[in-house]
Short mmCIF file of C-alpha atoms in Angstrom, two decimals:
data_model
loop_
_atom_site.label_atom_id
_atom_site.label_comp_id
_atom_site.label_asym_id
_atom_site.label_seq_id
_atom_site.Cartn_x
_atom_site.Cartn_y
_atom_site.Cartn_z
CA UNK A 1 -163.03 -158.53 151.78
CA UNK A 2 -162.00 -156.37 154.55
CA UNK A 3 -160.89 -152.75 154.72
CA UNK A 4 -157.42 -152.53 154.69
CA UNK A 5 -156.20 -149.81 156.66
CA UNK A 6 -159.18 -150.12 159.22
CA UNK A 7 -157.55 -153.78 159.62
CA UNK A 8 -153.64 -152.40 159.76
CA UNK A 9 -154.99 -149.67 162.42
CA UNK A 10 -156.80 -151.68 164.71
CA UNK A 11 -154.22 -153.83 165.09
CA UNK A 12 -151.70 -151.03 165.41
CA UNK A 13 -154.05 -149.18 167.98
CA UNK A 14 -153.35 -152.26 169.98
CA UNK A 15 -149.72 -151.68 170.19
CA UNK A 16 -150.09 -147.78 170.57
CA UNK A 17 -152.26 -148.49 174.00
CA UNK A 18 -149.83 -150.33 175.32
CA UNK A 19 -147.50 -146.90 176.45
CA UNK A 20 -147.36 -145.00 174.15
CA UNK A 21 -147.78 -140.80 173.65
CA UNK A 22 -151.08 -139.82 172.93
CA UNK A 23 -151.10 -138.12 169.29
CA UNK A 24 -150.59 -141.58 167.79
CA UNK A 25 -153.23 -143.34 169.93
CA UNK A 26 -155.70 -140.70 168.60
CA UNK A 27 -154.42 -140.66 164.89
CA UNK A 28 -154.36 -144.31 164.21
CA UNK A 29 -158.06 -144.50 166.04
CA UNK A 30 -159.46 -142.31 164.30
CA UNK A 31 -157.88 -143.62 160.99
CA UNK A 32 -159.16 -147.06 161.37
CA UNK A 33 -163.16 -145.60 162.41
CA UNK A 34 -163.36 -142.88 159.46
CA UNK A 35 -162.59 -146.04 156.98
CA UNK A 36 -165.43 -147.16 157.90
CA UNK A 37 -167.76 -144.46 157.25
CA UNK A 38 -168.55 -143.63 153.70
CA UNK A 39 -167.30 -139.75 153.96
CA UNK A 40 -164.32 -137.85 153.04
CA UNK A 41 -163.04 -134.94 151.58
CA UNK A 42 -161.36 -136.83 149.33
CA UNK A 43 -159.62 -134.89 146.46
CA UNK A 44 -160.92 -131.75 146.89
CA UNK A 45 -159.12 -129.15 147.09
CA UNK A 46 -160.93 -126.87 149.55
CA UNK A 47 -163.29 -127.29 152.58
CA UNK A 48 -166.73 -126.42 152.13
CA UNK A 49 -169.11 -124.27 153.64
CA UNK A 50 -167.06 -121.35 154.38
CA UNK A 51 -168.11 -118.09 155.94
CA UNK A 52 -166.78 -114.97 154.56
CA UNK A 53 -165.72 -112.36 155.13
CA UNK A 54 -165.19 -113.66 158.91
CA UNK A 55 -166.71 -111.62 162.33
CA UNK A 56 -163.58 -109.88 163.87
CA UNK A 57 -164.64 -108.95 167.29
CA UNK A 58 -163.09 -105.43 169.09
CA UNK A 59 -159.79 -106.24 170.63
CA UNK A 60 -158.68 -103.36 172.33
CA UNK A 61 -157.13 -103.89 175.59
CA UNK A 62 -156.94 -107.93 174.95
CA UNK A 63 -153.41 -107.84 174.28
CA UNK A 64 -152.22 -106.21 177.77
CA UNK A 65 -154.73 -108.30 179.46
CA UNK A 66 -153.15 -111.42 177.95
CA UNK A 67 -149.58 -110.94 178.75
CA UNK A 68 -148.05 -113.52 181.29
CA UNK A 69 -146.80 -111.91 184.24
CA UNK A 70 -144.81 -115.12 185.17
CA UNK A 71 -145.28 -118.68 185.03
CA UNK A 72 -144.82 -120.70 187.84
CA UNK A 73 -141.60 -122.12 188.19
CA UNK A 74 -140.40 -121.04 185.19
CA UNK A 75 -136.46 -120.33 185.85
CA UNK A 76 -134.95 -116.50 186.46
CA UNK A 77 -133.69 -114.52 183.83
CA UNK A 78 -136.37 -114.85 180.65
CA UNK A 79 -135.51 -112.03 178.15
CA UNK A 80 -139.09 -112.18 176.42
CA UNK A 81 -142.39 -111.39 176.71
CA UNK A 82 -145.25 -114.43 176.56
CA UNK A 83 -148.78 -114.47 176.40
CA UNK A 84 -152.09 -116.29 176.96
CA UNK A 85 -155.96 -116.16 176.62
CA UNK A 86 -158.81 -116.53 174.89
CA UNK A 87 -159.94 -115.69 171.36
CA UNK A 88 -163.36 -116.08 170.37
CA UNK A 89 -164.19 -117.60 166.87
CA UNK A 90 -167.90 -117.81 167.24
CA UNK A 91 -169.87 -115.81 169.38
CA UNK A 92 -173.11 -117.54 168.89
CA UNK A 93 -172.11 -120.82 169.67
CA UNK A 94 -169.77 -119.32 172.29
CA UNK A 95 -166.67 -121.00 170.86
CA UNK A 96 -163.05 -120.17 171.79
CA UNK A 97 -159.83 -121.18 171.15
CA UNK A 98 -156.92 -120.85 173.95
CA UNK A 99 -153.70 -119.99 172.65
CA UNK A 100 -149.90 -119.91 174.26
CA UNK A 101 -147.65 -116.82 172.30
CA UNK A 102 -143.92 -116.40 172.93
CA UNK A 103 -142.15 -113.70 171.17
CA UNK A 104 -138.50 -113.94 170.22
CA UNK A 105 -135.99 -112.84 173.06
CA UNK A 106 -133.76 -110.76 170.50
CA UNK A 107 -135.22 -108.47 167.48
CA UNK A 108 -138.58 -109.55 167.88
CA UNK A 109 -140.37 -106.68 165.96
CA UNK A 110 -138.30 -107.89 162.84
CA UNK A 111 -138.84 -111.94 162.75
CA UNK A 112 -141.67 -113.39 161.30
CA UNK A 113 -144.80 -115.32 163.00
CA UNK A 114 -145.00 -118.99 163.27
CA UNK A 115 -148.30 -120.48 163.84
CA UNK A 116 -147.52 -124.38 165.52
CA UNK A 117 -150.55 -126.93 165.42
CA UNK A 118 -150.60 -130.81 166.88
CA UNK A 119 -152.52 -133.04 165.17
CA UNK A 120 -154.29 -135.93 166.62
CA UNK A 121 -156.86 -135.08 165.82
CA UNK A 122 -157.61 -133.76 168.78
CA UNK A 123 -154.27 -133.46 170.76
CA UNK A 124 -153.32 -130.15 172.59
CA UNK A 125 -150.24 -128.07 170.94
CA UNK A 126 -149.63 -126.37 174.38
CA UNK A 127 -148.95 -129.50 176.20
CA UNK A 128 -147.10 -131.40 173.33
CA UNK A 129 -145.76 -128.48 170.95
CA UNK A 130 -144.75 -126.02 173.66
CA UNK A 131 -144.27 -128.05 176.76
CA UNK A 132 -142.39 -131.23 175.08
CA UNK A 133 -141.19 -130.29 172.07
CA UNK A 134 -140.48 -126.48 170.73
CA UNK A 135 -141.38 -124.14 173.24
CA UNK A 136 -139.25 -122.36 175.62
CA UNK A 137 -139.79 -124.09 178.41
CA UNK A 138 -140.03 -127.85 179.77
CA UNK A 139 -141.44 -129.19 182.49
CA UNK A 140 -139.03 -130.91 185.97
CA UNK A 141 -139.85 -134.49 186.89
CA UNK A 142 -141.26 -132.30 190.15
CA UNK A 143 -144.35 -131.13 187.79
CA UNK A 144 -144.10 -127.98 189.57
CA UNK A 145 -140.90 -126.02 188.10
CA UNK A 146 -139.84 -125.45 184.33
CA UNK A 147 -136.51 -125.52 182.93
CA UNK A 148 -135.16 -123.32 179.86
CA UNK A 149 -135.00 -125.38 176.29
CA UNK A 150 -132.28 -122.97 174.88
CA UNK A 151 -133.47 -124.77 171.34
CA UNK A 152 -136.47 -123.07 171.48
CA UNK A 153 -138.02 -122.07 168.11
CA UNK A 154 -138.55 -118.44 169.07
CA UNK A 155 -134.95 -118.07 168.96
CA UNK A 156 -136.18 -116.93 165.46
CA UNK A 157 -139.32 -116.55 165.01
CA UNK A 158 -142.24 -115.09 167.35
CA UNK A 159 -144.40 -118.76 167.85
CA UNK A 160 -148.18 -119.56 168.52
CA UNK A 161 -149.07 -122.54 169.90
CA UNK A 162 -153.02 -123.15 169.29
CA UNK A 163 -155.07 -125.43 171.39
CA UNK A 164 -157.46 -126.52 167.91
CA UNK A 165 -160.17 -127.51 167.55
CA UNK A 166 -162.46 -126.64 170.28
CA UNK A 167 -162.85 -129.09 172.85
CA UNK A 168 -158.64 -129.68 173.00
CA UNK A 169 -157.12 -128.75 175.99
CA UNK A 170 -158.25 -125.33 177.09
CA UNK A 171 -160.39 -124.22 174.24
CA UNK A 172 -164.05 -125.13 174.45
CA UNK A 173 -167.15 -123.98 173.12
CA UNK A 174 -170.37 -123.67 175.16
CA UNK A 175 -172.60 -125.44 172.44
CA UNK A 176 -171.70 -129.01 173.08
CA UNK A 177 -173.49 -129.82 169.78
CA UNK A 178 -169.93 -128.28 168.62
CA UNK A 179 -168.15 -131.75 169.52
CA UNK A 180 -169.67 -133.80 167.65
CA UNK A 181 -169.56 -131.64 164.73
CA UNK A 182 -165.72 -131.25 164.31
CA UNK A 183 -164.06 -131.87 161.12
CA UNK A 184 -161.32 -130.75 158.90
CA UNK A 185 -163.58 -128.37 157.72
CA UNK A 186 -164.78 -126.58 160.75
CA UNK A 187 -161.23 -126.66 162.31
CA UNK A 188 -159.71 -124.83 159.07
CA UNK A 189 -162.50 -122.32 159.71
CA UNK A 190 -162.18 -121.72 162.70
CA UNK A 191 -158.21 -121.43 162.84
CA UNK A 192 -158.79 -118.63 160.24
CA UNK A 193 -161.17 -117.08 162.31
CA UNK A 194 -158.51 -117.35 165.20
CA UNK A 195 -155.49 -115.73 162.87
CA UNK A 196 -157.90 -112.77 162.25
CA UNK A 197 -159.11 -111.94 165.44
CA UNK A 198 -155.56 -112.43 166.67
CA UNK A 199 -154.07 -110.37 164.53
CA UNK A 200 -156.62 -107.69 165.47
CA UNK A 201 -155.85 -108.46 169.24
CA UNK A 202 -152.02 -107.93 167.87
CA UNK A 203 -151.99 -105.47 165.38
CA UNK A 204 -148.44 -104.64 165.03
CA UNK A 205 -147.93 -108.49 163.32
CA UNK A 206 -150.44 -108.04 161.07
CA UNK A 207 -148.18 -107.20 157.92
CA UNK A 208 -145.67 -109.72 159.29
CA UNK A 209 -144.62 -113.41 157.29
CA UNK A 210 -146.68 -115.89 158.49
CA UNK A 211 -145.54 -119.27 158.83
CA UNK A 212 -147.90 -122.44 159.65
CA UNK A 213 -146.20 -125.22 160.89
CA UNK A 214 -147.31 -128.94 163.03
CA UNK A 215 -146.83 -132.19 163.16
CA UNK A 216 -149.00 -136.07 162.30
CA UNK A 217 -152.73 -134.92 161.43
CA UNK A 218 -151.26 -131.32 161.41
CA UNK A 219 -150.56 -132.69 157.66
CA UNK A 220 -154.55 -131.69 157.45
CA UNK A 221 -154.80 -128.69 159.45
CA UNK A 222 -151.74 -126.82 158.19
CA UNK A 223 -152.51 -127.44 154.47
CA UNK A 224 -156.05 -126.97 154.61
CA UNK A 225 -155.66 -123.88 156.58
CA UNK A 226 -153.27 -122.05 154.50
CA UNK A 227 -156.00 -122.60 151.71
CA UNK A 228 -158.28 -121.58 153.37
CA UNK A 229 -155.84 -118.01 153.99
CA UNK A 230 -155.29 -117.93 150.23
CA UNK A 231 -159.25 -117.90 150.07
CA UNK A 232 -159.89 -115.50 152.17
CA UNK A 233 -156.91 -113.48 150.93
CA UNK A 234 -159.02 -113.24 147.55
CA UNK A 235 -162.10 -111.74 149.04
CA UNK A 236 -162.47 -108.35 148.63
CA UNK A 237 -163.97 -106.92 151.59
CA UNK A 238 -162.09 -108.59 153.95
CA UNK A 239 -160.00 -106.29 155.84
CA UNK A 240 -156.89 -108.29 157.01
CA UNK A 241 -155.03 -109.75 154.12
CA UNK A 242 -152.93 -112.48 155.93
CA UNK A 243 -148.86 -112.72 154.78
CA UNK A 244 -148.89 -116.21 154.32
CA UNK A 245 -145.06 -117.41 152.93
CA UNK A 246 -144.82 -120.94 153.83
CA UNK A 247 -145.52 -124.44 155.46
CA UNK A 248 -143.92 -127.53 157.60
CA UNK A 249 -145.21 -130.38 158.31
CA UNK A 250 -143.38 -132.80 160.44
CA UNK A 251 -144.13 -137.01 159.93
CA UNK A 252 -147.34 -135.93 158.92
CA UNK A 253 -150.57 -137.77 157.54
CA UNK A 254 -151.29 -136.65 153.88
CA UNK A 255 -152.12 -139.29 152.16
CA UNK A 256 -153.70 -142.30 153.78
CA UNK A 257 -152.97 -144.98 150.95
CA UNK A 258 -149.20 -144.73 151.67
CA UNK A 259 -149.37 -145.24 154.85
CA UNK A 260 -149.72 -149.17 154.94
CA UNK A 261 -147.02 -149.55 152.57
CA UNK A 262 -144.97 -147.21 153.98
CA UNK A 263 -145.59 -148.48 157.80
CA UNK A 264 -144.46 -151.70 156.61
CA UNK A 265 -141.05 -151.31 154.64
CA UNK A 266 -140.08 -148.86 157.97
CA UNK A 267 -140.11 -151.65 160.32
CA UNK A 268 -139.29 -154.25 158.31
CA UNK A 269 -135.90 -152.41 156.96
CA UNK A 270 -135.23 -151.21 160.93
CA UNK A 271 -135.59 -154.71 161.66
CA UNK A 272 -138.62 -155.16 163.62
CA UNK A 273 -140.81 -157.63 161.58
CA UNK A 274 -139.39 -161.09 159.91
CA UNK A 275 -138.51 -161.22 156.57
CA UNK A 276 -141.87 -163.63 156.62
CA UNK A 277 -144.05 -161.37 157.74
CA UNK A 278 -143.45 -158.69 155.50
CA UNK A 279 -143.17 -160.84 152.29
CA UNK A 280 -146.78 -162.30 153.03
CA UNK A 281 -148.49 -158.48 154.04
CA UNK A 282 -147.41 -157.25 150.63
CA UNK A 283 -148.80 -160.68 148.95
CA UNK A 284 -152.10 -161.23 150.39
CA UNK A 285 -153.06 -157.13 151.16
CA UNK A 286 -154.05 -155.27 148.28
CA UNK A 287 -152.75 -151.54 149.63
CA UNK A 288 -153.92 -149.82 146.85
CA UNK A 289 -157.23 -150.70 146.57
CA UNK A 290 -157.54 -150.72 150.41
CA UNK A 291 -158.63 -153.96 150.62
CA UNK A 292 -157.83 -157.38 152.70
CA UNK A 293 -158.49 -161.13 152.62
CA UNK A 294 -158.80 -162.93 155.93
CA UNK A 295 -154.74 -163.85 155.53
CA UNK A 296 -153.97 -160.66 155.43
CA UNK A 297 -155.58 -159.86 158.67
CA UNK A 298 -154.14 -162.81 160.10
CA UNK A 299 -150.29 -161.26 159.14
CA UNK A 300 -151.13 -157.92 160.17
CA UNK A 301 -152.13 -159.13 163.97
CA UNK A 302 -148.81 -161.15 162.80
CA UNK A 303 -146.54 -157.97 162.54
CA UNK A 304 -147.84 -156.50 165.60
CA UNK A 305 -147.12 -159.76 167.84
CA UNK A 306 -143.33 -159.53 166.51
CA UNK A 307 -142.95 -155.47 167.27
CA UNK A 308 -143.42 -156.41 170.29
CA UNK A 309 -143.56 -153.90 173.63
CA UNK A 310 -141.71 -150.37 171.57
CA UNK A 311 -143.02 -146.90 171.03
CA UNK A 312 -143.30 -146.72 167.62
CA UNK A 313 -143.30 -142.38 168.57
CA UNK A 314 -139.51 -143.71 168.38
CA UNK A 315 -138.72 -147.30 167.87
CA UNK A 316 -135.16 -146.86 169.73
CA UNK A 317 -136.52 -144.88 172.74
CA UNK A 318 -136.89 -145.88 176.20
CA UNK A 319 -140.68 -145.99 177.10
CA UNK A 320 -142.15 -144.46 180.31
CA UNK A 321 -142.09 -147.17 183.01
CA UNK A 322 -143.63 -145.87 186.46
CA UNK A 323 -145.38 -142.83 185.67
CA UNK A 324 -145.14 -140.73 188.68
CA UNK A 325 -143.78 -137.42 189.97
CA UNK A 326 -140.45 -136.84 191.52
CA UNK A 327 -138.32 -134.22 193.46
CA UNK A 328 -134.57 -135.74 191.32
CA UNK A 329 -132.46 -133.55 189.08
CA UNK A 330 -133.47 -131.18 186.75
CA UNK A 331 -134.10 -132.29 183.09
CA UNK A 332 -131.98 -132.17 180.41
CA UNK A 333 -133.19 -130.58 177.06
CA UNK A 334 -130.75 -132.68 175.20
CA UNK A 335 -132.06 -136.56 176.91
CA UNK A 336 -135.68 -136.30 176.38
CA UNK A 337 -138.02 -138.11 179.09
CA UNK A 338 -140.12 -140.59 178.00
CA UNK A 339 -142.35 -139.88 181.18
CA UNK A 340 -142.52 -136.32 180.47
CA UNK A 341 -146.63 -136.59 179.97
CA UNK A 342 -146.87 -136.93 183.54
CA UNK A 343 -145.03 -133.91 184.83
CA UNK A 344 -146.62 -131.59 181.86
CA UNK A 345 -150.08 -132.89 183.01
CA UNK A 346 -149.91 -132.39 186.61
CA UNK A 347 -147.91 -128.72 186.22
CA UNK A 348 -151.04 -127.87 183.48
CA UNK A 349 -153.41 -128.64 185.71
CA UNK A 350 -152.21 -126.69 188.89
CA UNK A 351 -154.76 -123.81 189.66
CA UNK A 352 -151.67 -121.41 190.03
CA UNK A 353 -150.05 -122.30 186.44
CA UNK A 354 -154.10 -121.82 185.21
CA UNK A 355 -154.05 -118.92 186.58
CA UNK A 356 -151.15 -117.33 185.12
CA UNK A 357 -152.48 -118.27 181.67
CA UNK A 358 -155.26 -116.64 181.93
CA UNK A 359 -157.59 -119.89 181.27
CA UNK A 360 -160.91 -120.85 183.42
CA UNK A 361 -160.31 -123.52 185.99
CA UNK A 362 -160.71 -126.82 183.47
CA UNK A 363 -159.39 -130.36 184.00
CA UNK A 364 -156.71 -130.53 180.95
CA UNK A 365 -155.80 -133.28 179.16
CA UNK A 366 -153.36 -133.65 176.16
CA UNK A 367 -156.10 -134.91 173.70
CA UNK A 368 -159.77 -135.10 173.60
CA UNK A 369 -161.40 -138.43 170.91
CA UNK A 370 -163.87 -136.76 169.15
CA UNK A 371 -165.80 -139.52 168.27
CA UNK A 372 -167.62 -138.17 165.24
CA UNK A 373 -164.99 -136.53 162.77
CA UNK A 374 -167.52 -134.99 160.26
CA UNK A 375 -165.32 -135.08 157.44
CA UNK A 376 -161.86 -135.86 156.54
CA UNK A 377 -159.91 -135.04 153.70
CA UNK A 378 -158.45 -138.55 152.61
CA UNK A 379 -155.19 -136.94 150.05
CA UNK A 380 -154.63 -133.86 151.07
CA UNK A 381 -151.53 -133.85 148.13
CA UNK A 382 -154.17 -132.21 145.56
CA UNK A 383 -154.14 -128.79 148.52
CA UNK A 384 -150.48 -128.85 148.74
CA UNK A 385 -150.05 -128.44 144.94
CA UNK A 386 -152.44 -125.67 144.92
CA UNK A 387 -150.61 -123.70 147.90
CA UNK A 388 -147.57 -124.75 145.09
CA UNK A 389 -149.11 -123.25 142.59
CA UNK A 390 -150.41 -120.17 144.03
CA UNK A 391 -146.30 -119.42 144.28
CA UNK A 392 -145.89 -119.60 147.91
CA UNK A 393 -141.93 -118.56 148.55
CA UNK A 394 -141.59 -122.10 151.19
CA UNK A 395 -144.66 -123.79 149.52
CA UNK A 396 -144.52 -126.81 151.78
CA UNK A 397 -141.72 -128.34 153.57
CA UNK A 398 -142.13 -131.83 154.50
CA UNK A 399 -139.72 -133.13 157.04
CA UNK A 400 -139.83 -136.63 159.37
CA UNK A 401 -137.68 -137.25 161.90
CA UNK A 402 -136.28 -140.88 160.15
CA UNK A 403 -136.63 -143.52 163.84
CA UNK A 404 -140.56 -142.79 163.52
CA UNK A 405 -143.13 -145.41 162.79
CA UNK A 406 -146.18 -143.69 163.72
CA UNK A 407 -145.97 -141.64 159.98
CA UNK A 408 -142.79 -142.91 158.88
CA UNK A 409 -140.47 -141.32 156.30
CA UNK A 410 -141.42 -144.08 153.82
CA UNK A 411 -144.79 -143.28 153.94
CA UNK A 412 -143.73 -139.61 152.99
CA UNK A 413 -141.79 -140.26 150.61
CA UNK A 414 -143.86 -142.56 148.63
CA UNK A 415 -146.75 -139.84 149.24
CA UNK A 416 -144.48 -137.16 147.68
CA UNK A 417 -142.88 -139.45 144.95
CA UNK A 418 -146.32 -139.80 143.85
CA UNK A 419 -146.56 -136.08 142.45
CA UNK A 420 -143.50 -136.44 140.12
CA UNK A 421 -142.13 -133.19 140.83
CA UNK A 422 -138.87 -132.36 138.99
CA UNK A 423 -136.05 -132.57 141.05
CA UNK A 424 -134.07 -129.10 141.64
CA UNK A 425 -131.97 -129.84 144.16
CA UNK A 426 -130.20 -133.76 144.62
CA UNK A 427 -130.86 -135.43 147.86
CA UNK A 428 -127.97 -134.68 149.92
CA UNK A 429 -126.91 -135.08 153.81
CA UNK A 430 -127.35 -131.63 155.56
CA UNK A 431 -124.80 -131.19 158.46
CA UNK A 432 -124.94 -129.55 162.34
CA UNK A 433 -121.55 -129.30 163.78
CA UNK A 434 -120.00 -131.49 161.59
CA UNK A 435 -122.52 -134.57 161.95
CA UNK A 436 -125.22 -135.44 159.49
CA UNK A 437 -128.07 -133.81 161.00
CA UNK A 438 -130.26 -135.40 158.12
CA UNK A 439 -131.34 -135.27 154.70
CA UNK A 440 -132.62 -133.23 152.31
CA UNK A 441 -133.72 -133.49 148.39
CA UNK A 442 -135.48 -130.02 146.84
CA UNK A 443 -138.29 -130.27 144.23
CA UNK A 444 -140.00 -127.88 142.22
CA UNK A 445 -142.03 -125.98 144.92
CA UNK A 446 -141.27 -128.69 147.36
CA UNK A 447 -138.55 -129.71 149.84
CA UNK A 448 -138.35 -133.11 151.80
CA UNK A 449 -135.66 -132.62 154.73
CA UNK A 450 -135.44 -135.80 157.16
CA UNK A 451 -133.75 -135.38 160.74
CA UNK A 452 -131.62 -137.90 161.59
CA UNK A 453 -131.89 -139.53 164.93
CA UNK A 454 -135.41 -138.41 165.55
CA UNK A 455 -139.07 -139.50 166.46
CA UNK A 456 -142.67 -138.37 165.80
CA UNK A 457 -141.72 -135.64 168.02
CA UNK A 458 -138.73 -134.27 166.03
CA UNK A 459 -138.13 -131.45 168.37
CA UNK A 460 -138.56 -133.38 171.76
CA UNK A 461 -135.38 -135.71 170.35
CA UNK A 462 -133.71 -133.55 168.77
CA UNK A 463 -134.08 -129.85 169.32
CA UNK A 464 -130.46 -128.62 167.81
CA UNK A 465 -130.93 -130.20 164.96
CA UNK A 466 -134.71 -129.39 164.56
CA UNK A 467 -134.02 -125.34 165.07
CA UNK A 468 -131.25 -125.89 162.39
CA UNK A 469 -133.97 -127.33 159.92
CA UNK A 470 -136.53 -124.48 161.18
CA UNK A 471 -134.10 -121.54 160.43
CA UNK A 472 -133.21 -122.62 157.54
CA UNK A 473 -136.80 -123.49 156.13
CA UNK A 474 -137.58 -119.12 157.52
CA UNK A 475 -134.38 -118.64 155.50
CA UNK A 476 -136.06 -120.13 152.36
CA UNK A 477 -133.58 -122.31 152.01
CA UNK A 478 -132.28 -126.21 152.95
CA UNK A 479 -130.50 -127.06 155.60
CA UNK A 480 -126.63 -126.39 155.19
CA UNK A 481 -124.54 -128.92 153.16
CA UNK A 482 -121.33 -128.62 155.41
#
């Protein structure tokens, strides 16, 4: 017998290679090789090994240094304040983590702080999260200017974007032995060690909400990090006591037996696979025991022949077709560009926009493989329960933009619908400017909240309806019935 989901993502890597965006390519990869390999986290509720209290380093004068002067290109009239740099999380090893911060153009000193992290694992939150998605700024077709996303998330909230773990875009560590030592563990570590020194660097948030938020294998980091706050909260002689209220996670890995099952019903109800096809994956693979017979593998590579040439980022979008620079138009925040990788890469690579972030000259690239994920937390349901039951205000807030097959909604809701949570609140549609914007049901603890009309990417798709769903989550409360 075969392993079942190293089968179903091999086959699916196939597919993602073909053109589409990067997180998925890395996710799906790295699914299919950990499967393999006889660790995992499994059920556990927290990652071992940790190191407290945690080394804060001085940080006087950091702050000032960091601030961005001006980015290049970026359009005339920005009403906030953004900054960029380096924060060491081990000095030893000479391991740092690059972050992006934008504070909020109106009443910043009163909103909370929202931590964003892409998944991957491996994939760069200042080229996807900030430059593509939630950030304030996108990048021209030119790859030289910017152009304002008036969606952007700190319209309430001041928002990090962390380059984790080390080795991911600008953050690096001058151990090499680091890279091939990277795991959920040692990235939930060292994000905490990040928060901390940050907050040091920025001590006038330090008493402010904290919110952790991400996307696809961000369903690890964000979880597993916010434990790892509660943790750390609990020791007694560490100094910073972080103000943790709440968590999103957007079409995000957290349980990896749903996701077969899940995958499957998505593109068979949207259409995409015959009714043959998905009538003989469910009969001859066993999803629950992760296991396949030699037909099964035969109707997986099946499935993948009929989905044909789609980005399964977003089964109805356009795909990138000549990926090249041009002088046209300006972009439009509301028609996202499938060949947007292209113009973010060149503008992040351009000594003058390196520069301006304060980073040493580096070749970036939105994700690095790390080949040897030490340890992965296969469920990571048993860690949300706890940040339930440790009476978190926003506990966790699942939400999936609902045209996604990379982590589909069905895989989230079967994940979810697996904890039996009583139901407080009936699922309902949630409206923007009198449209269904989505979906929402509210459990004990828990809310699910689906955006209509979006990809993997929710807030590359659609960024209205995304900062609806994020101001109402920092509200504490779901997205508005009428």
């Amino acid at each position: 017998m075969h392993k079942l989901l190293s089968l179903l993502l091999l086959s699916s890597t196939l597919l993602i290679l073909c053109n589409a965006n990067q997180p998925q390519t890395y996710l799906h990869t790295l699914l299919k090789s950990t499967r393999s390999q006889s660790f995992s986290l499994s059920d556990s509720l927290q990652p071992q090994n940790h190191q407290f209290p945690v080394f804060v380093a001085p940080q006087d004068g950091l702050m000032e240094a960091d601030k961005i002067t001006q980015l290049p290109g970026q359009p005339d009239g920005i009403d906030f304040d953004q900054y960029a740099g380096y924060v060491t999380v081990d000095p030893l090893a000479g391991r740092a983590l690059f972050y992006y911060f934008v504070e909020s153009p109106t009443n910043s000193s009163t909103k909370p702080l929202l931590l964003w992290l892409n998944g991957g694992p491996g994939c760069s939150s200042l080229g996807f999260g900030a430059m593509e998605e939630l950030g304030p700024f996108r990048v021209n077709s030119d790859g030289k200017t910017l152009f304002r996303n008036n969606y952007a998330w700190n319209n309430v909230a001041n928002v990090i974007f962390l380059e984790s773990p080390a080795g991911v875009g600008f953050s690096y560590s001058n151990t090499t032995a680091d890279y091939n030592n990277t795991g959920d563990t040692s990235t939930a570590n060292d994000a905490y060690a990040f928060l901390l020194n940050w907050l040091e660097r920025f001590p006038q948030y330090k008493t402010r909400d904290l919110y952790i938020t991400g996307e696809s294998y961000a369903g690890h980091y964000v979880p597993q990090l916010a434990n790892t706050i509660l943790l750390g909260n609990n020791i007694t002689n560490q100094e910073t006591v972080i103000n943790l209220k709440g968590v999103a996670i957007g079409n995000a890995l957290i349980d990896d037996t749903s996701m077969g099952p899940g995958f499957y019903d998505h593109v068979w109800t949207h259409a995409l696979i015959s009714d043959e096809t998905h009538t003989a994956i469910f009969k001859s693979c066993d999803f629950a025991n992760d296991t396949a017979s030699d037909q099964c593998y035969t109707e997986l590579e099946k499935s993948f022949e009929e989905l044909g040439n789609i980005d399964i980022n977003n089964i109805y979008a356009p795909i990138c077709l000549k990926s090249v620079l041009n002088n046209g138009t300006n972009g439009s925040v509301n028609a996202f560009d499938p060949c947007s990788d292209t113009y973010v890469q060149y503008y992040l690579n351009t000594p003058q926009v390196q520069a301006a972030l304060h980073v040493n000259p580096t070749s970036w690239d939105f994700c690095k493989g790390f080949q040897n994920w030490t340890d992965w937390q296969s469920n990571v349901l048993p860690t949300i329960e706890n940040l339930m039951a440790n009476g978190l205000r926003n506990a966790s807030m699942p939400y999936s933009g609902d045209i996604d097959a990379n982590v589909p909604v069905t895989s989230t809701r079967y994940a979810i619908n697996s904890l039996k949570l009583p139901i407080e609140t009936s699922w309902r549609p949630w409206y923007f400017e009198n449209e269904v914007g989505g979906y929402a049901v509210g459990y004990k603890g828990l809310a699910l909240v689906t955006v209509r009309g979006a990809g993997h990417l929710v807030p590359s798709y659609q960024p209205q309806r995304a900062l609806v769903m994020i101001t109402s989550f920092l509200e504490g409360m779901l997205p508005p019935s009428s």
